[in-house]
Amino acid sequence: MRRRPLVQQPLALVVVAPGSELTEGEVIEFCRSRLAGFKTPRKVIFVDELPRTPTGKILKKELRARYVAGGDSSPVERNELGG
């Protein structure tokens, strides 16, 4: 039996500065012009803030738990972060 290779889809979580406007297409185009194709996000989710530790580091483990599906490795929004 052949196993399917693990395929990860890049996902961008973006906090927009107050008073600014930004679209999903603008974020993807910005990334496309600066990153390799496989690193360019396929989906953009706008959030009010990112979860952080008391020292200010982003809690990547918490983000993965919220936005990565268990059986399928494509990003799935599990909880709304307010975006």
PDB file of N, CA and C in Angstrom:
ATOM      1  N   MET A   1       0.835  -1.167   0.000  1.00  0.00           N
ATOM      2  CA  MET A   1       0.000   0.000   0.000  1.00  0.00           C
ATOM      3  C   MET A   1       0.894   1.250   0.000  1.00  0.00           C
ATOM      4  N   ARG A   2       0.610   2.174  -0.899  1.00  0.00           N
ATOM      5  CA  ARG A   2       1.398   3.413  -0.975  1.00  0.00           C
ATOM      6  C   ARG A   2       0.860   4.423   0.027  1.00  0.00           C
ATOM      7  N   ARG A   3       1.774   5.104   0.654  1.00  0.00           N
ATOM      8  CA  ARG A   3       1.381   6.172   1.567  1.00  0.00           C
ATOM      9  C   ARG A   3       1.401   7.497   0.838  1.00  0.00           C
ATOM     10  N   ARG A   4       0.433   8.334   1.166  1.00  0.00           N
ATOM     11  CA  ARG A   4       0.425   9.682   0.598  1.00  0.00           C
ATOM     12  C   ARG A   4       1.479  10.509   1.313  1.00  0.00           C
ATOM     13  N   PRO A   5       2.298  11.248   0.592  1.00  0.00           N
ATOM     14  CA  PRO A   5       3.291  12.089   1.257  1.00  0.00           C
ATOM     15  C   PRO A   5       2.595  13.218   2.021  1.00  0.00           C
ATOM     16  N   LEU A   6       3.191  13.632   3.111  1.00  0.00           N
ATOM     17  CA  LEU A   6       2.658  14.735   3.900  1.00  0.00           C
ATOM     18  C   LEU A   6       2.870  16.028   3.123  1.00  0.00           C
ATOM     19  N   VAL A   7       1.800  16.703   2.814  1.00  0.00           N
ATOM     20  CA  VAL A   7       1.870  17.952   2.059  1.00  0.00           C
ATOM     21  C   VAL A   7       1.330  19.063   2.949  1.00  0.00           C
ATOM     22  N   GLN A   8       2.138  20.070   3.164  1.00  0.00           N
ATOM     23  CA  GLN A   8       1.708  21.197   3.976  1.00  0.00           C
ATOM     24  C   GLN A   8       1.413  22.375   3.068  1.00  0.00           C
ATOM     25  N   GLN A   9       0.350  23.076   3.366  1.00  0.00           N
ATOM     26  CA  GLN A   9      -0.030  24.254   2.608  1.00  0.00           C
ATOM     27  C   GLN A   9       0.287  25.489   3.444  1.00  0.00           C
ATOM     28  N   PRO A  10       1.101  26.402   2.929  1.00  0.00           N
ATOM     29  CA  PRO A  10       1.422  27.618   3.694  1.00  0.00           C
ATOM     30  C   PRO A  10       0.175  28.440   3.980  1.00  0.00           C
ATOM     31  N   LEU A  11       0.126  28.987   5.164  1.00  0.00           N
ATOM     32  CA  LEU A  11      -0.989  29.799   5.638  1.00  0.00           C
ATOM     33  C   LEU A  11      -0.413  31.050   6.281  1.00  0.00           C
ATOM     34  N   ALA A  12      -0.982  32.204   5.980  1.00  0.00           N
ATOM     35  CA  ALA A  12      -0.533  33.456   6.587  1.00  0.00           C
ATOM     36  C   ALA A  12      -1.593  33.964   7.541  1.00  0.00           C
ATOM     37  N   LEU A  13      -1.189  34.236   8.774  1.00  0.00           N
ATOM     38  CA  LEU A  13      -2.049  34.894   9.748  1.00  0.00           C
ATOM     39  C   LEU A  13      -1.534  36.323   9.833  1.00  0.00           C
ATOM     40  N   VAL A  14      -2.397  37.285   9.531  1.00  0.00           N
ATOM     41  CA  VAL A  14      -1.971  38.672   9.400  1.00  0.00           C
ATOM     42  C   VAL A  14      -2.722  39.561  10.380  1.00  0.00           C
ATOM     43  N   VAL A  15      -1.968  40.382  11.103  1.00  0.00           N
ATOM     44  CA  VAL A  15      -2.547  41.405  11.965  1.00  0.00           C
ATOM     45  C   VAL A  15      -2.379  42.729  11.225  1.00  0.00           C
ATOM     46  N   VAL A  16      -3.491  43.358  10.883  1.00  0.00           N
ATOM     47  CA  VAL A  16      -3.456  44.609  10.129  1.00  0.00           C
ATOM     48  C   VAL A  16      -3.374  45.775  11.108  1.00  0.00           C
ATOM     49  N   ALA A  17      -2.493  46.723  10.813  1.00  0.00           N
ATOM     50  CA  ALA A  17      -2.336  47.905  11.657  1.00  0.00           C
ATOM     51  C   ALA A  17      -3.634  48.715  11.663  1.00  0.00           C
ATOM     52  N   PRO A  18      -3.968  49.330  12.791  1.00  0.00           N
ATOM     53  CA  PRO A  18      -5.188  50.149  12.857  1.00  0.00           C
ATOM     54  C   PRO A  18      -5.184  51.233  11.782  1.00  0.00           C
ATOM     55  N   GLY A  19      -6.310  51.381  11.106  1.00  0.00           N
ATOM     56  CA  GLY A  19      -6.439  52.393  10.066  1.00  0.00           C
ATOM     57  C   GLY A  19      -5.936  51.947   8.701  1.00  0.00           C
ATOM     58  N   SER A  20      -5.384  50.742   8.618  1.00  0.00           N
ATOM     59  CA  SER A  20      -4.876  50.221   7.348  1.00  0.00           C
ATOM     60  C   SER A  20      -5.877  49.253   6.740  1.00  0.00           C
ATOM     61  N   GLU A  21      -5.812  49.140   5.427  1.00  0.00           N
ATOM     62  CA  GLU A  21      -6.639  48.166   4.726  1.00  0.00           C
ATOM     63  C   GLU A  21      -5.727  47.263   3.916  1.00  0.00           C
ATOM     64  N   LEU A  22      -6.041  45.987   3.920  1.00  0.00           N
ATOM     65  CA  LEU A  22      -5.215  45.001   3.238  1.00  0.00           C
ATOM     66  C   LEU A  22      -6.124  43.869   2.785  1.00  0.00           C
ATOM     67  N   THR A  23      -5.874  43.358   1.573  1.00  0.00           N
ATOM     68  CA  THR A  23      -6.681  42.253   1.068  1.00  0.00           C
ATOM     69  C   THR A  23      -5.839  40.980   1.019  1.00  0.00           C
ATOM     70  N   GLU A  24      -6.523  39.856   0.919  1.00  0.00           N
ATOM     71  CA  GLU A  24      -5.834  38.575   0.806  1.00  0.00           C
ATOM     72  C   GLU A  24      -4.941  38.557  -0.431  1.00  0.00           C
ATOM     73  N   GLY A  25      -5.444  39.088  -1.538  1.00  0.00           N
ATOM     74  CA  GLY A  25      -4.669  39.120  -2.779  1.00  0.00           C
ATOM     75  C   GLY A  25      -3.400  39.941  -2.656  1.00  0.00           C
ATOM     76  N   GLU A  26      -3.464  41.047  -1.945  1.00  0.00           N
ATOM     77  CA  GLU A  26      -2.274  41.884  -1.760  1.00  0.00           C
ATOM     78  C   GLU A  26      -1.210  41.163  -0.945  1.00  0.00           C
ATOM     79  N   VAL A  27      -1.629  40.448   0.094  1.00  0.00           N
ATOM     80  CA  VAL A  27      -0.680  39.697   0.915  1.00  0.00           C
ATOM     81  C   VAL A  27      -0.027  38.594   0.093  1.00  0.00           C
ATOM     82  N   ILE A  28      -0.832  37.848  -0.648  1.00  0.00           N
ATOM     83  CA  ILE A  28      -0.292  36.752  -1.461  1.00  0.00           C
ATOM     84  C   ILE A  28       0.657  37.286  -2.527  1.00  0.00           C
ATOM     85  N   GLU A  29       0.296  38.372  -3.181  1.00  0.00           N
ATOM     86  CA  GLU A  29       1.163  38.960  -4.212  1.00  0.00           C
ATOM     87  C   GLU A  29       2.479  39.458  -3.610  1.00  0.00           C
ATOM     88  N   PHE A  30       2.419  40.082  -2.437  1.00  0.00           N
ATOM     89  CA  PHE A  30       3.625  40.540  -1.753  1.00  0.00           C
ATOM     90  C   PHE A  30       4.540  39.355  -1.461  1.00  0.00           C
ATOM     91  N   CYS A  31       3.964  38.276  -0.926  1.00  0.00           N
ATOM     92  CA  CYS A  31       4.757  37.078  -0.614  1.00  0.00           C
ATOM     93  C   CYS A  31       5.297  36.423  -1.880  1.00  0.00           C
ATOM     94  N   ARG A  32       4.480  36.374  -2.922  1.00  0.00           N
ATOM     95  CA  ARG A  32       4.898  35.749  -4.183  1.00  0.00           C
ATOM     96  C   ARG A  32       6.120  36.449  -4.777  1.00  0.00           C
ATOM     97  N   SER A  33       6.192  37.778  -4.605  1.00  0.00           N
ATOM     98  CA  SER A  33       7.312  38.530  -5.179  1.00  0.00           C
ATOM     99  C   SER A  33       8.595  38.377  -4.358  1.00  0.00           C
ATOM    100  N   ARG A  34       8.491  37.839  -3.134  1.00  0.00           N
ATOM    101  CA  ARG A  34       9.658  37.763  -2.266  1.00  0.00           C
ATOM    102  C   ARG A  34      10.019  36.357  -1.808  1.00  0.00           C
ATOM    103  N   LEU A  35       9.107  35.386  -1.994  1.00  0.00           N
ATOM    104  CA  LEU A  35       9.344  34.027  -1.517  1.00  0.00           C
ATOM    105  C   LEU A  35       9.299  33.023  -2.662  1.00  0.00           C
ATOM    106  N   ALA A  36       9.861  31.857  -2.387  1.00  0.00           N
ATOM    107  CA  ALA A  36       9.766  30.758  -3.352  1.00  0.00           C
ATOM    108  C   ALA A  36       8.304  30.328  -3.454  1.00  0.00           C
ATOM    109  N   GLY A  37       7.913  29.776  -4.586  1.00  0.00           N
ATOM    110  CA  GLY A  37       6.530  29.395  -4.822  1.00  0.00           C
ATOM    111  C   GLY A  37       5.954  28.477  -3.765  1.00  0.00           C
ATOM    112  N   PHE A  38       6.749  27.511  -3.278  1.00  0.00           N
ATOM    113  CA  PHE A  38       6.229  26.568  -2.294  1.00  0.00           C
ATOM    114  C   PHE A  38       6.065  27.205  -0.909  1.00  0.00           C
ATOM    115  N   LYS A  39       6.668  28.379  -0.699  1.00  0.00           N
ATOM    116  CA  LYS A  39       6.537  29.077   0.583  1.00  0.00           C
ATOM    117  C   LYS A  39       5.430  30.136   0.564  1.00  0.00           C
ATOM    118  N   THR A  40       4.905  30.451  -0.607  1.00  0.00           N
ATOM    119  CA  THR A  40       3.858  31.469  -0.725  1.00  0.00           C
ATOM    120  C   THR A  40       2.554  30.941  -0.132  1.00  0.00           C
ATOM    121  N   PRO A  41       1.915  31.712   0.750  1.00  0.00           N
ATOM    122  CA  PRO A  41       0.680  31.216   1.380  1.00  0.00           C
ATOM    123  C   PRO A  41      -0.438  30.999   0.367  1.00  0.00           C
ATOM    124  N   ARG A  42      -1.229  29.956   0.601  1.00  0.00           N
ATOM    125  CA  ARG A  42      -2.383  29.652  -0.250  1.00  0.00           C
ATOM    126  C   ARG A  42      -3.640  30.303   0.311  1.00  0.00           C
ATOM    127  N   LYS A  43      -3.584  30.637   1.613  1.00  0.00           N
ATOM    128  CA  LYS A  43      -4.725  31.230   2.285  1.00  0.00           C
ATOM    129  C   LYS A  43      -4.210  32.275   3.272  1.00  0.00           C
ATOM    130  N   VAL A  44      -4.978  33.352   3.443  1.00  0.00           N
ATOM    131  CA  VAL A  44      -4.636  34.409   4.391  1.00  0.00           C
ATOM    132  C   VAL A  44      -5.810  34.577   5.345  1.00  0.00           C
ATOM    133  N   ILE A  45      -5.509  34.591   6.626  1.00  0.00           N
ATOM    134  CA  ILE A  45      -6.530  34.822   7.643  1.00  0.00           C
ATOM    135  C   ILE A  45      -6.136  36.075   8.408  1.00  0.00           C
ATOM    136  N   PHE A  46      -7.041  37.029   8.483  1.00  0.00           N
ATOM    137  CA  PHE A  46      -6.799  38.268   9.205  1.00  0.00           C
ATOM    138  C   PHE A  46      -7.290  38.100  10.640  1.00  0.00           C
ATOM    139  N   VAL A  47      -6.422  38.431  11.602  1.00  0.00           N
ATOM    140  CA  VAL A  47      -6.746  38.306  13.022  1.00  0.00           C
ATOM    141  C   VAL A  47      -6.478  39.631  13.728  1.00  0.00           C
ATOM    142  N   ASP A  48      -7.115  39.812  14.881  1.00  0.00           N
ATOM    143  CA  ASP A  48      -6.896  41.029  15.659  1.00  0.00           C
ATOM    144  C   ASP A  48      -5.557  41.002  16.374  1.00  0.00           C
ATOM    145  N   GLU A  49      -5.170  39.808  16.850  1.00  0.00           N
ATOM    146  CA  GLU A  49      -3.887  39.667  17.532  1.00  0.00           C
ATOM    147  C   GLU A  49      -3.444  38.216  17.475  1.00  0.00           C
ATOM    148  N   LEU A  50      -2.149  37.999  17.701  1.00  0.00           N
ATOM    149  CA  LEU A  50      -1.590  36.655  17.742  1.00  0.00           C
ATOM    150  C   LEU A  50      -1.362  36.279  19.203  1.00  0.00           C
ATOM    151  N   PRO A  51      -1.578  35.014  19.559  1.00  0.00           N
ATOM    152  CA  PRO A  51      -1.345  34.602  20.949  1.00  0.00           C
ATOM    153  C   PRO A  51       0.150  34.685  21.267  1.00  0.00           C
ATOM    154  N   ARG A  52       0.452  35.231  22.430  1.00  0.00           N
ATOM    155  CA  ARG A  52       1.852  35.431  22.815  1.00  0.00           C
ATOM    156  C   ARG A  52       2.111  34.942  24.232  1.00  0.00           C
ATOM    157  N   THR A  53       3.377  34.648  24.490  1.00  0.00           N
ATOM    158  CA  THR A  53       3.825  34.296  25.839  1.00  0.00           C
ATOM    159  C   THR A  53       3.957  35.590  26.643  1.00  0.00           C
ATOM    160  N   PRO A  54       4.128  35.483  27.951  1.00  0.00           N
ATOM    161  CA  PRO A  54       4.328  36.691  28.756  1.00  0.00           C
ATOM    162  C   PRO A  54       5.556  37.517  28.329  1.00  0.00           C
ATOM    163  N   THR A  55       6.521  36.867  27.677  1.00  0.00           N
ATOM    164  CA  THR A  55       7.706  37.599  27.223  1.00  0.00           C
ATOM    165  C   THR A  55       7.545  38.154  25.808  1.00  0.00           C
ATOM    166  N   GLY A  56       6.400  37.883  25.168  1.00  0.00           N
ATOM    167  CA  GLY A  56       6.128  38.468  23.862  1.00  0.00           C
ATOM    168  C   GLY A  56       6.361  37.571  22.660  1.00  0.00           C
ATOM    169  N   LYS A  57       6.798  36.337  22.883  1.00  0.00           N
ATOM    170  CA  LYS A  57       7.011  35.431  21.752  1.00  0.00           C
ATOM    171  C   LYS A  57       5.675  34.878  21.263  1.00  0.00           C
ATOM    172  N   ILE A  58       5.562  34.668  19.956  1.00  0.00           N
ATOM    173  CA  ILE A  58       4.333  34.129  19.376  1.00  0.00           C
ATOM    174  C   ILE A  58       4.222  32.637  19.705  1.00  0.00           C
ATOM    175  N   LEU A  59       3.030  32.220  20.146  1.00  0.00           N
ATOM    176  CA  LEU A  59       2.781  30.823  20.490  1.00  0.00           C
ATOM    177  C   LEU A  59       2.432  30.037  19.227  1.00  0.00           C
ATOM    178  N   LYS A  60       3.455  29.582  18.521  1.00  0.00           N
ATOM    179  CA  LYS A  60       3.255  28.858  17.263  1.00  0.00           C
ATOM    180  C   LYS A  60       2.514  27.549  17.479  1.00  0.00           C
ATOM    181  N   LYS A  61       2.782  26.885  18.585  1.00  0.00           N
ATOM    182  CA  LYS A  61       2.115  25.612  18.884  1.00  0.00           C
ATOM    183  C   LYS A  61       0.595  25.818  18.986  1.00  0.00           C
ATOM    184  N   GLU A  62       0.182  26.903  19.622  1.00  0.00           N
ATOM    185  CA  GLU A  62      -1.242  27.206  19.746  1.00  0.00           C
ATOM    186  C   GLU A  62      -1.860  27.522  18.380  1.00  0.00           C
ATOM    187  N   LEU A  63      -1.128  28.242  17.539  1.00  0.00           N
ATOM    188  CA  LEU A  63      -1.624  28.553  16.192  1.00  0.00           C
ATOM    189  C   LEU A  63      -1.786  27.286  15.371  1.00  0.00           C
ATOM    190  N   ARG A  64      -0.814  26.371  15.454  1.00  0.00           N
ATOM    191  CA  ARG A  64      -0.918  25.110  14.723  1.00  0.00           C
ATOM    192  C   ARG A  64      -2.126  24.310  15.192  1.00  0.00           C
ATOM    193  N   ALA A  65      -2.368  24.302  16.503  1.00  0.00           N
ATOM    194  CA  ALA A  65      -3.514  23.562  17.046  1.00  0.00           C
ATOM    195  C   ALA A  65      -4.833  24.152  16.552  1.00  0.00           C
ATOM    196  N   ARG A  66      -4.886  25.450  16.360  1.00  0.00           N
ATOM    197  CA  ARG A  66      -6.120  26.105  15.921  1.00  0.00           C
ATOM    198  C   ARG A  66      -6.352  26.004  14.418  1.00  0.00           C
ATOM    199  N   TYR A  67      -5.285  25.984  13.629  1.00  0.00           N
ATOM    200  CA  TYR A  67      -5.442  26.138  12.187  1.00  0.00           C
ATOM    201  C   TYR A  67      -4.993  24.967  11.336  1.00  0.00           C
ATOM    202  N   VAL A  68      -4.549  23.865  11.919  1.00  0.00           N
ATOM    203  CA  VAL A  68      -4.144  22.710  11.122  1.00  0.00           C
ATOM    204  C   VAL A  68      -5.049  21.543  11.479  1.00  0.00           C
ATOM    205  N   ALA A  69      -5.657  20.950  10.450  1.00  0.00           N
ATOM    206  CA  ALA A  69      -6.563  19.817  10.660  1.00  0.00           C
ATOM    207  C   ALA A  69      -5.775  18.599  11.099  1.00  0.00           C
ATOM    208  N   GLY A  70      -6.432  17.711  11.835  1.00  0.00           N
ATOM    209  CA  GLY A  70      -5.759  16.518  12.357  1.00  0.00           C
ATOM    210  C   GLY A  70      -5.337  15.533  11.283  1.00  0.00           C
ATOM    211  N   GLY A  71      -6.263  15.016  10.478  1.00  0.00           N
ATOM    212  CA  GLY A  71      -5.935  13.996   9.498  1.00  0.00           C
ATOM    213  C   GLY A  71      -5.408  14.559   8.203  1.00  0.00           C
ATOM    214  N   ASP A  72      -5.903  15.702   7.809  1.00  0.00           N
ATOM    215  CA  ASP A  72      -5.500  16.351   6.571  1.00  0.00           C
ATOM    216  C   ASP A  72      -4.550  17.473   6.942  1.00  0.00           C
ATOM    217  N   SER A  73      -3.454  17.619   6.247  1.00  0.00           N
ATOM    218  CA  SER A  73      -2.466  18.628   6.621  1.00  0.00           C
ATOM    219  C   SER A  73      -2.738  19.992   5.996  1.00  0.00           C
ATOM    220  N   SER A  74      -3.862  20.140   5.300  1.00  0.00           N
ATOM    221  CA  SER A  74      -4.186  21.452   4.760  1.00  0.00           C
ATOM    222  C   SER A  74      -4.763  22.320   5.871  1.00  0.00           C
ATOM    223  N   PRO A  75      -4.519  23.641   5.826  1.00  0.00           N
ATOM    224  CA  PRO A  75      -4.972  24.484   6.919  1.00  0.00           C
ATOM    225  C   PRO A  75      -6.502  24.566   6.989  1.00  0.00           C
ATOM    226  N   VAL A  76      -6.997  24.424   8.197  1.00  0.00           N
ATOM    227  CA  VAL A  76      -8.429  24.538   8.447  1.00  0.00           C
ATOM    228  C   VAL A  76      -8.596  25.404   9.684  1.00  0.00           C
ATOM    229  N   GLU A  77      -9.430  26.404   9.579  1.00  0.00           N
ATOM    230  CA  GLU A  77      -9.655  27.277  10.713  1.00  0.00           C
ATOM    231  C   GLU A  77     -10.546  26.565  11.712  1.00  0.00           C
ATOM    232  N   ARG A  78     -10.020  26.262  12.885  1.00  0.00           N
ATOM    233  CA  ARG A  78     -10.793  25.571  13.911  1.00  0.00           C
ATOM    234  C   ARG A  78     -11.515  26.577  14.810  1.00  0.00           C
ATOM    235  N   ASN A  79     -10.821  27.606  15.254  1.00  0.00           N
ATOM    236  CA  ASN A  79     -11.398  28.611  16.143  1.00  0.00           C
ATOM    237  C   ASN A  79     -11.192  29.978  15.529  1.00  0.00           C
ATOM    238  N   GLU A  80     -12.097  30.854  15.778  1.00  0.00           N
ATOM    239  CA  GLU A  80     -11.986  32.217  15.276  1.00  0.00           C
ATOM    240  C   GLU A  80     -11.135  33.007  16.255  1.00  0.00           C
ATOM    241  N   LEU A  81     -10.081  33.651  15.768  1.00  0.00           N
ATOM    242  CA  LEU A  81      -9.231  34.476  16.624  1.00  0.00           C
ATOM    243  C   LEU A  81      -9.691  35.918  16.642  1.00  0.00           C
ATOM    244  N   GLY A  82     -10.800  36.211  16.030  1.00  0.00           N
ATOM    245  CA  GLY A  82     -11.295  37.575  16.016  1.00  0.00           C
ATOM    246  C   GLY A  82     -10.946  38.311  14.751  1.00  0.00           C
ATOM    247  N   GLY A  83     -10.668  37.598  13.662  1.00  0.00           N
ATOM    248  CA  GLY A  83     -10.244  38.221  12.427  1.00  0.00           C
ATOM    249  C   GLY A  83     -11.225  38.255  11.361  1.00  0.00           C
TER     250      GLY A  83
END
